[in-house]
């Protein structure tokens, strides 16, 4: 609707809609790609032992000592790490710092729906590139003049990863724009491109603690890139908030990074459950995309995705349905614990029978 009067100057945005957060504990929540398992017991210990009197001070402005911990973990320099309040905050800094050209930035037509939100707010010109029919990314489509590129690897909500060879091909064709790889789900599968950072000074990789490290409620994310590009992200951050990550989150984040054994253990369990669930859904007649993430992207040739979604919802099982072009007959299902997955499969089996 055309806005008139003072309303014509209001911001014109369509906000990102997150998965519902139902309050009832008996429900099975598989709609936001949260981790099925709690964070490391070391995180609990760090929070229990946190010195509250230290909260009278501002936290470290660059997120230390978490920044150094992450640098060590990934074999980078501290100056190559940017820390923020969840990767959405990190992505916001990246969009502001890197996408200031007049040519449109490129991202897939089916992808994380926060990208268009930032483009709208920041008035960044963009062009969406259709995924192939099978929902894979065609790198050739990105070898055209552009103002920058961003996509998740593995992609969301499709769960499909792009091979490192293909990403290298994309990077080689795009040396003079900034490429942001959103590696939110890379711990669950796919090949990380962190080791390409030394060869491509126009590459920035974003990560989050929300999914693989079970800390969605803490709001922690980070970016890795060249010292130069990270300095621009910090400059953007400092221009509106110099102290983004709170001291408790820094302590929790450090503990999560230190307990690598626990981290790898939960990943292994989730991946095993994912593969089992994918097999069961295939047996039930679903087409299941090859997932490299902690969720499945499925469709059934005989049943409407929306009907399955509603049926499960009435049974207290929440999955994600997007009423969007191309994917309105698909479902995105977070991989839960084995028990949750069994209850999900059982309910779906009842439906298709
Ligand atoms: C969940 C998600 C994020 C953001 O996670 P935060 O909780 O803000 O760290 C970013 N990108 C993709 C593709 C996601 O699915």
GROMACS .gro file of N, CA, C and O in nm, residues 20 22 26-31 281 308-320 333-334 339-348 350:
model
  140
   20UNK      N    1   0.890  -2.062   1.483
   20UNK     CA    2   0.818  -2.038   1.609
   20UNK      C    3   0.896  -2.090   1.728
   20UNK      O    4   0.966  -2.190   1.717
   22UNK      N    5   0.774  -2.233   2.040
   22UNK     CA    6   0.664  -2.274   2.127
   22UNK      C    7   0.710  -2.288   2.273
   22UNK      O    8   0.823  -2.326   2.298
   26UNK      N    9   0.665  -3.024   2.615
   26UNK     CA   10   0.640  -3.158   2.563
   26UNK      C   11   0.648  -3.164   2.411
   26UNK      O   12   0.653  -3.272   2.354
   27UNK      N   13   0.649  -3.048   2.348
   27UNK     CA   14   0.653  -3.049   2.203
   27UNK      C   15   0.794  -3.087   2.154
   27UNK      O   16   0.892  -3.077   2.228
   28UNK      N   17   0.799  -3.130   2.030
   28UNK     CA   18   0.927  -3.161   1.968
   28UNK      C   19   0.958  -3.049   1.871
   28UNK      O   20   0.884  -3.024   1.776
   29UNK      N   21   1.066  -2.979   1.896
   29UNK     CA   22   1.096  -2.858   1.820
   29UNK      C   23   1.206  -2.883   1.718
   29UNK      O   24   1.323  -2.891   1.753
   30UNK      N   25   1.166  -2.896   1.593
   30UNK     CA   26   1.262  -2.926   1.487
   30UNK      C   27   1.250  -2.821   1.377
   30UNK      O   28   1.257  -2.852   1.258
   31UNK      N   29   1.230  -2.695   1.418
   31UNK     CA   30   1.198  -2.593   1.318
   31UNK      C   31   1.297  -2.477   1.311
   31UNK      O   32   1.276  -2.381   1.239
  281UNK      N   33   1.308  -4.158   0.579
  281UNK     CA   34   1.221  -4.073   0.497
  281UNK      C   35   1.219  -4.120   0.352
  281UNK      O   36   1.116  -4.114   0.286
  308UNK      N   37   0.142  -3.203   0.557
  308UNK     CA   38   0.228  -3.280   0.650
  308UNK      C   39   0.269  -3.189   0.766
  308UNK      O   40   0.263  -3.228   0.883
  309UNK      N   41   0.306  -3.067   0.730
  309UNK     CA   42   0.346  -2.968   0.832
  309UNK      C   43   0.234  -2.946   0.934
  309UNK      O   44   0.257  -2.951   1.056
  310UNK      N   45   0.111  -2.927   0.884
  310UNK     CA   46  -0.002  -2.901   0.974
  310UNK      C   47  -0.034  -3.024   1.059
  310UNK      O   48  -0.060  -3.012   1.180
  311UNK      N   49  -0.029  -3.140   0.997
  311UNK     CA   50  -0.055  -3.265   1.070
  311UNK      C   51   0.043  -3.281   1.186
  311UNK      O   52   0.004  -3.310   1.299
  312UNK      N   53   0.171  -3.259   1.158
  312UNK     CA   54   0.273  -3.275   1.262
  312UNK      C   55   0.259  -3.168   1.370
  312UNK      O   56   0.276  -3.195   1.489
  313UNK      N   57   0.224  -3.049   1.326
  313UNK     CA   58   0.209  -2.938   1.420
  313UNK      C   59   0.098  -2.969   1.522
  313UNK      O   60   0.113  -2.946   1.642
  314UNK      N   61  -0.011  -3.026   1.471
  314UNK     CA   62  -0.121  -3.061   1.560
  314UNK      C   63  -0.080  -3.170   1.658
  314UNK      O   64  -0.140  -3.187   1.763
  315UNK      N   65   0.021  -3.246   1.623
  315UNK     CA   66   0.071  -3.351   1.712
  315UNK      C   67   0.184  -3.300   1.802
  315UNK      O   68   0.249  -3.377   1.872
  316UNK      N   69   0.213  -3.170   1.794
  316UNK     CA   70   0.317  -3.112   1.877
  316UNK      C   71   0.457  -3.130   1.821
  316UNK      O   72   0.556  -3.117   1.893
  317UNK      N   73   0.466  -3.161   1.692
  317UNK     CA   74   0.598  -3.171   1.630
  317UNK      C   75   0.613  -3.055   1.532
  317UNK      O   76   0.540  -3.046   1.433
  318UNK      N   77   0.705  -2.966   1.563
  318UNK     CA   78   0.722  -2.844   1.483
  318UNK      C   79   0.838  -2.858   1.385
  318UNK      O   80   0.952  -2.876   1.426
  319UNK      N   81   0.806  -2.851   1.256
  319UNK     CA   82   0.910  -2.847   1.154
  319UNK      C   83   0.891  -2.717   1.076
  319UNK      O   84   0.804  -2.637   1.111
  320UNK      N   85   0.969  -2.696   0.971
  320UNK     CA   86   0.957  -2.567   0.903
  320UNK      C   87   0.899  -2.583   0.762
  320UNK      O   88   0.943  -2.668   0.685
  333UNK      N   89   1.346  -3.000   0.801
  333UNK     CA   90   1.332  -3.070   0.928
  333UNK      C   91   1.466  -3.076   0.999
  333UNK      O   92   1.563  -3.136   0.950
  334UNK      N   93   1.475  -3.014   1.116
  334UNK     CA   94   1.599  -3.019   1.194
  334UNK      C   95   1.620  -3.160   1.247
  334UNK      O   96   1.525  -3.225   1.290
  339UNK      N   97   1.561  -4.010   1.986
  339UNK     CA   98   1.425  -4.029   2.033
  339UNK      C   99   1.328  -3.936   1.960
  339UNK      O  100   1.220  -3.978   1.917
  340UNK      N  101   1.367  -3.810   1.945
  340UNK     CA  102   1.281  -3.715   1.874
  340UNK      C  103   1.261  -3.760   1.729
  340UNK      O  104   1.151  -3.750   1.674
  341UNK      N  105   1.370  -3.808   1.669
  341UNK     CA  106   1.362  -3.852   1.530
  341UNK      C  107   1.268  -3.971   1.515
  341UNK      O  108   1.192  -3.980   1.419
  342UNK      N  109   1.273  -4.063   1.612
  342UNK     CA  110   1.184  -4.178   1.608
  342UNK      C  111   1.039  -4.135   1.616
  342UNK      O  112   0.953  -4.186   1.543
  343UNK      N  113   1.012  -4.040   1.705
  343UNK     CA  114   0.873  -3.994   1.719
  343UNK      C  115   0.826  -3.921   1.593
  343UNK      O  116   0.711  -3.932   1.552
  344UNK      N  117   0.918  -3.849   1.532
  344UNK     CA  118   0.886  -3.781   1.406
  344UNK      C  119   0.853  -3.883   1.296
  344UNK      O  120   0.750  -3.873   1.229
  345UNK      N  121   0.941  -3.980   1.280
  345UNK     CA  122   0.921  -4.080   1.174
  345UNK      C  123   0.789  -4.155   1.196
  345UNK      O  124   0.714  -4.181   1.103
  346UNK      N  125   0.763  -4.187   1.322
  346UNK     CA  126   0.639  -4.257   1.356
  346UNK      C  127   0.517  -4.176   1.314
  346UNK      O  128   0.425  -4.227   1.252
  347UNK      N  129   0.517  -4.047   1.346
  347UNK     CA  130   0.405  -3.960   1.311
  347UNK      C  131   0.391  -3.946   1.160
  347UNK      O  132   0.279  -3.949   1.107
  348UNK      N  133   0.503  -3.935   1.091
  348UNK     CA  134   0.497  -3.921   0.945
  348UNK      C  135   0.446  -4.052   0.884
  348UNK      O  136   0.368  -4.051   0.789
  350UNK      N  137   0.237  -4.258   1.016
  350UNK     CA  138   0.090  -4.257   1.031
  350UNK      C  139   0.025  -4.175   0.923
  350UNK      O  140  -0.078  -4.213   0.867
   0.00000   0.00000   0.00000
